[in-house]
Coordinates of N, CA and C in Angstrom, one line a residue:
M228 N 0.7 -1.3 0.2 CA 0.3 0.0 0.0 C 0.9 1.4 -0.2
H229 N 0.5 2.2 -0.5 CA 1.3 3.5 -0.7 C 1.4 3.8 0.6
S230 N 2.4 4.9 1.1 CA 2.1 5.8 2.4 C 1.5 6.8 2.6
L231 N 0.9 7.5 1.5 CA 0.1 8.8 1.2 C -1.5 7.8 1.5
R232 N -1.4 7.0 1.3 CA -3.0 6.4 1.0 C -3.3 5.9 2.7
R233 N -2.5 5.5 3.4 CA -2.1 5.5 4.8 C -2.9 7.4 5.6
F234 N -2.2 8.0 5.3 CA -2.6 9.4 5.8 C -4.0 10.3 5.1
G235 N -4.7 9.7 4.9 CA -5.9 10.4 4.1 C -6.2 10.3 2.6
G236 N -4.9 9.3 2.2 CA -5.3 9.5 0.1 C -6.8 8.3 0.0
R237 N -7.3 8.6 -0.9 CA -8.6 7.8 -1.2 C -8.1 6.5 -1.8
P238 N -9.4 5.9 -1.4 CA -8.7 4.1 -2.3 C -9.3 4.6 -4.0
G239 N -8.8 4.7 -4.7 CA -8.9 4.6 -6.1 C -8.5 6.1 -6.9
R240 N -8.1 6.6 -5.7 CA -7.5 7.9 -6.4 C -5.9 8.2 -6.5
A241 N -5.4 8.5 -7.7 CA -3.9 8.5 -7.7 C -3.1 9.4 -6.9
P242 N -2.1 9.0 -6.4 CA -1.7 10.0 -4.8 C -1.3 11.0 -5.8
L243 N -1.4 12.3 -5.0 CA -1.2 13.6 -5.6 C -0.2 13.9 -6.4
H244 N 1.1 13.5 -6.3 CA 2.1 14.0 -6.9 C 2.2 13.0 -7.8
E245 N 1.4 11.9 -8.4 CA 1.3 11.5 -9.9 C 0.3 11.8 -10.4
V246 N -0.2 13.0 -10.3 CA -1.2 13.7 -11.3 C -1.4 14.6 -11.8
G247 N -1.3 15.3 -13.0 CA -1.3 15.8 -14.1 C 0.5 16.4 -14.0
E248 N 0.6 17.7 -13.9 CA 1.6 18.2 -14.2 C 2.1 18.7 -13.3
A249 N 3.1 19.3 -12.6 CA 3.4 19.9 -11.4 C 3.6 21.6 -11.7
P250 N 2.5 22.1 -11.0 CA 2.4 23.4 -11.3 C 3.8 24.3 -10.7
D251 N 4.0 25.2 -11.6 CA 5.0 26.3 -10.3 C 5.2 26.5 -9.4
Y252 N 6.1 26.4 -8.7 CA 6.1 26.1 -7.7 C 5.7 27.4 -7.1
R253 N 5.6 28.5 -7.3 CA 5.3 29.2 -6.5 C 3.5 29.0 -6.0
F254 N 3.1 28.5 -7.0 CA 1.7 28.2 -6.9 C 1.3 27.5 -5.6
T255 N 2.4 26.4 -5.7 CA 2.5 25.4 -4.9 C 2.6 26.0 -3.6
L256 N 3.3 26.6 -3.3 CA 4.1 27.3 -1.8 C 2.8 28.1 -1.8
A257 N 2.1 29.2 -2.6 CA 1.4 29.7 -2.2 C -0.1 28.8 -1.3
N258 N -0.3 27.9 -2.5 CA -1.4 26.8 -1.6 C -0.8 26.6 -0.3
E259 N 0.3 26.2 -0.1 CA 1.0 25.9 1.1 C 0.6 26.7 2.3
R260 N 1.0 28.0 1.8 CA 0.8 29.3 2.8 C -0.4 29.4 3.5
T261 N -1.5 29.0 2.6 CA -2.9 28.9 2.4 C -3.5 27.9 3.6
F262 N -2.6 27.1 3.3 CA -3.2 26.0 4.6 C -2.8 26.0 5.7
L263 N -1.5 26.9 6.0 CA -1.1 26.9 7.2 C -1.6 28.2 7.9
A264 N -2.4 29.2 6.7 CA -3.1 29.8 7.4 C -4.2 29.7 8.0
W265 N -4.8 28.4 7.2 CA -6.3 28.3 8.3 C -6.1 26.9 9.2
V266 N -4.6 26.5 9.6 CA -4.4 26.1 10.7 C -3.9 27.0 11.6
R267 N -3.3 27.9 11.3 CA -3.3 29.0 12.5 C -4.8 29.6 12.5
T268 N -5.7 29.8 11.9 CA -6.9 30.2 12.4 C -7.4 29.5 13.1
A269 N -7.6 28.3 12.7 CA -7.9 26.9 13.7 C -7.5 26.8 15.1
L270 N -6.4 27.1 15.5 CA -5.3 27.1 16.7 C -6.0 28.3 17.6
A271 N -6.3 29.7 17.1 CA -6.9 30.7 17.3 C -8.1 30.6 17.6
M272 N -9.2 29.7 16.6 CA -10.5 30.1 17.5 C -10.5 29.0 18.4
M273 N -9.7 27.7 18.7 CA -9.6 27.0 19.6 C -8.9 27.9 21.3
A274 N -8.4 28.4 21.2 CA -7.9 29.1 21.9 C -8.9 30.2 22.4
A275 N -9.7 31.1 21.2 CA -10.4 32.4 21.6 C -11.6 31.4 22.7
G276 N -12.0 29.9 21.8 CA -13.1 28.9 22.7 C -13.0 28.5 24.2
V277 N -11.5 28.4 24.3 CA -11.3 28.2 25.8 C -11.4 29.7 26.4
A278 N -10.8 30.8 25.9 CA -10.9 32.0 26.6 C -12.2 32.5 27.2
V279 N -13.0 32.6 25.8 CA -14.4 32.8 26.0 C -14.9 32.3 26.9
V280 N -14.7 30.9 27.5 CA -15.1 30.1 28.8 C -14.5 30.9 29.9
Q281 N -13.4 31.0 29.7 CA -12.8 31.5 31.0 C -13.1 32.4 31.4
L282 N -13.1 33.6 30.6 CA -12.4 35.3 30.9 C -13.7 36.0 30.5
V283 N -14.6 35.4 29.8 CA -15.4 36.2 29.1 C -16.6 36.6 30.7
P284 N -17.4 37.5 30.9 CA -18.0 37.3 32.2 C -19.6 37.4 31.8
G285 N -20.9 36.9 32.6 CA -21.8 36.9 32.0 C -22.5 35.2 31.9
L286 N -23.7 35.5 31.6 CA -24.2 34.0 31.5 C -23.3 32.4 31.2
D287 N -23.3 31.8 32.5 CA -22.6 30.5 31.7 C -22.8 29.7 31.0
L288 N -24.3 29.5 30.6 CA -24.4 28.4 29.4 C -24.2 29.4 28.2
V289 N -24.6 30.5 28.3 CA -24.0 31.3 27.1 C -22.5 31.2 26.6
R290 N -22.5 31.3 27.7 CA -20.1 31.4 27.1 C -19.9 29.8 27.0
H291 N -20.4 29.0 27.9 CA -19.9 27.2 27.4 C -20.6 27.0 26.2
A292 N -21.5 27.6 25.2 CA -21.8 27.2 24.1 C -21.3 28.1 23.3
L293 N -20.7 29.6 23.7 CA -19.8 30.0 22.7 C -18.7 29.3 22.3
G294 N -18.1 28.8 24.0 CA -17.1 28.2 23.6 C -16.7 27.2 23.2
L295 N -17.9 25.8 23.2 CA -17.5 25.0 22.7 C -18.0 25.0 21.0
L296 N -18.5 26.4 20.2 CA -19.0 26.5 19.3 C -17.3 26.9 18.6
L297 N -17.1 27.8 19.1 CA -15.5 28.1 19.0 C -14.7 26.9 18.5
I298 N -14.5 25.8 19.6 CA -13.4 24.9 19.7 C -14.0 24.0 18.9
S299 N -15.3 23.5 18.7 CA -15.9 23.1 17.7 C -15.1 23.5 16.0
L300 N -16.0 24.7 15.7 CA -15.2 24.4 14.6 C -14.0 25.4 14.3
G301 N -13.1 25.1 15.1 CA -11.6 25.0 15.1 C -10.9 23.9 14.8
G302 N -11.6 23.0 15.5 CA -11.5 21.5 15.3 C -11.9 21.2 13.8
V303 N -13.1 21.5 13.1 CA -13.2 21.1 12.2 C -12.8 22.0 10.6
L304 N -12.2 23.0 11.2 CA -12.0 24.0 10.4 C -10.3 23.1 9.8
A305 N -9.7 22.9 11.0 CA -8.6 22.1 11.1 C -8.1 20.6 10.2
G306 N -9.2 20.0 10.5 CA -10.1 18.8 10.1 C -10.0 19.3 7.9
V307 N -11.0 19.8 7.7 CA -10.9 20.5 6.4 C -10.0 21.4 5.7
S308 N -8.8 21.9 6.5 CA -7.8 22.4 5.7 C -7.0 21.4 5.0
Y309 N -6.6 21.0 5.5 CA -5.9 19.8 4.9 C -6.5 19.4 3.1
S310 N -7.9 18.8 3.5 CA -8.3 18.3 2.2 C -8.6 19.5 1.1
Q311 N -8.9 20.7 1.6 CA -8.9 21.9 0.8 C -7.6 22.1 -0.1
W312 N -6.3 22.0 0.8 CA -5.3 21.7 0.5 C -4.7 21.3 -0.8
E313 N -5.4 19.9 -0.6 CA -5.0 18.8 -1.7 C -5.9 19.2 -2.6
R314 N -7.3 19.5 -2.5 CA -8.6 19.8 -3.5 C -7.7 20.9 -4.5
S315 N -7.0 22.1 -4.2 CA -6.8 22.6 -4.5 C -5.4 22.6 -5.0
E316 N -4.7 22.0 -4.9 CA -3.0 21.0 -4.8 C -3.5 20.0 -6.7
R317 N -4.5 19.1 -6.2 CA -4.8 18.5 -7.7 C -5.4 19.3 -8.9
A318 N -6.2 20.2 -8.7 CA -6.9 21.3 -9.5 C -5.8 22.1 -10.1
M319 N -4.9 22.4 -9.6 CA -3.6 23.0 -9.9 C -2.8 22.1 -11.1
R320 N -2.7 21.0 -10.4 CA -2.0 19.9 -11.4 C -2.7 19.6 -12.8
L321 N -4.2 19.6 -12.4 CA -4.9 18.8 -13.7 C -5.1 20.2 -14.7
G322 N -4.3 21.6 -14.1 CA -5.0 22.5 -15.1 C -6.3 22.9 -14.8
Q323 N -7.2 22.8 -13.8 CA -9.0 23.1 -13.8 C -8.8 24.6 -13.0
R324 N -9.9 24.7 -12.8 CA -10.4 26.1 -12.1 C -10.2 25.3 -9.9
L325 N -9.9 26.4 -9.7 CA -10.0 25.7 -7.7 C -11.2 25.6 -7.6
P326 N -11.2 25.3 -6.7 CA -12.3 24.4 -6.1 C -12.8 25.8 -5.0
H327 N -14.0 26.0 -5.0 CA -15.0 26.9 -4.1 C -14.9 26.2 -2.7
S328 N -14.7 27.1 -1.5 CA -14.7 26.5 -0.5 C -16.3 27.5 0.6
P329 N -16.9 26.7 1.2 CA -17.7 27.6 1.9 C -17.0 27.5 3.4
I330 N -16.1 27.6 3.7 CA -15.6 27.5 4.7 C -15.4 29.2 5.2
P331 N -14.8 30.0 4.7 CA -14.5 31.6 5.1 C -15.9 32.2 5.3
R332 N -16.8 31.7 4.4 CA -18.3 32.4 5.3 C -18.9 31.9 6.3
L333 N -18.3 30.7 6.8 CA -18.7 30.1 7.9 C -18.2 30.4 9.1
V334 N -16.6 30.8 9.1 CA -15.7 31.6 10.1 C -16.2 32.9 10.2
A335 N -16.1 33.4 9.0 CA -16.4 34.8 9.3 C -18.0 34.6 10.0
A336 N -18.8 34.5 9.8 CA -20.1 34.0 10.3 C -19.9 34.1 12.0
V337 N -18.9 32.9 12.4 CA -19.3 32.1 13.5 C -18.5 33.0 14.2
L338 N -17.5 34.0 13.9 CA -17.0 35.0 14.1 C -17.7 36.1 15.1
T339 N -18.2 36.5 13.9 CA -19.5 37.3 14.3 C -20.0 37.4 15.3
L340 N -20.5 36.3 15.5 CA -21.7 36.0 15.9 C -20.9 36.0 17.3
T341 N -19.7 35.2 17.7 CA -19.1 35.2 18.7 C -19.0 36.5 19.6
A342 N -18.4 37.4 18.6 CA -18.4 38.6 19.0 C -19.2 39.2 19.9
L343 N -20.0 39.7 18.7 CA -21.4 40.5 19.1 C -22.0 39.7 20.5
T344 N -21.9 38.3 20.4 CA -22.6 37.6 21.5 C -21.6 38.4 23.0
A345 N -20.3 38.2 22.6 CA -19.5 38.2 24.0 C -19.5 40.0 24.3
L346 N -19.6 40.8 23.1 CA -19.9 42.4 23.5 C -21.3 42.4 24.6
V347 N -22.2 41.8 24.0 CA -23.7 41.9 24.6 C -22.9 41.2 26.6
L348 N -22.9 40.4 26.1 CA -22.3 39.5 27.7 C -21.9 40.2 28.6
T349 N -20.4 41.3 28.1 CA -19.6 42.4 28.9 C -20.4 43.3 29.0
I350 N -21.4 43.8 28.0 CA -21.9 45.1 28.3 C -23.0 44.8 29.5
V351 N -24.0 43.8 29.5 CA -24.4 43.2 30.5 C -24.0 43.5 31.6
D352 N -22.8 42.8 31.8 CA -22.0 42.7 33.2 C -21.7 44.4 33.6
L353 N -21.3 45.0 33.2 CA -20.6 46.3 32.8 C -21.9 47.2 33.7
A354 N -23.3 46.6 33.3 CA -24.0 47.9 33.7 C -24.3 48.1 35.1
P355 N -25.0 47.1 35.5 CA -24.8 47.8 37.3 C -23.9 48.5 37.8
G356 N -22.6 47.9 37.5 CA -21.4 49.0 38.0 C -21.7 50.4 37.3
L357 N -22.1 50.7 36.1 CA -22.0 51.9 35.4 C -23.3 52.6 36.0
A358 N -24.8 51.9 36.2 CA -25.8 52.9 36.8 C -25.4 53.4 38.3
G359 N -24.9 52.5 38.7 CA -25.0 52.9 40.1 C -23.3 53.6 40.5
G360 N -23.0 54.1 39.7 CA -22.1 55.4 39.9 C -21.0 54.8 39.5

């Protein structure tokens, strides 16, 4: 069995390095940088999930739900980032259009929701102190 198949290669698909023509190395390196950026984003989301649970004041249930959402999305993002890298690399090697990914929109939506909820929780936590003087 080919070693790449043990690490996520699909049965029946040729190993990536055997597909099509090798693209310009600059495109391959750019694709790799994008993959690494997704991994950094995934790590940041998981760290933010822990931070929300530990540091954001307010309702325990909401904090834990937000933390769980961020940690889960970070885990999913880490998992799909390799798949997206491979799909893009395969498309470049075959001279095809780069594949579309819904992940950026999902990440932006979850981060916007998290920021708004954390802001509301912080304002609610500060309101009694501000009203009292």
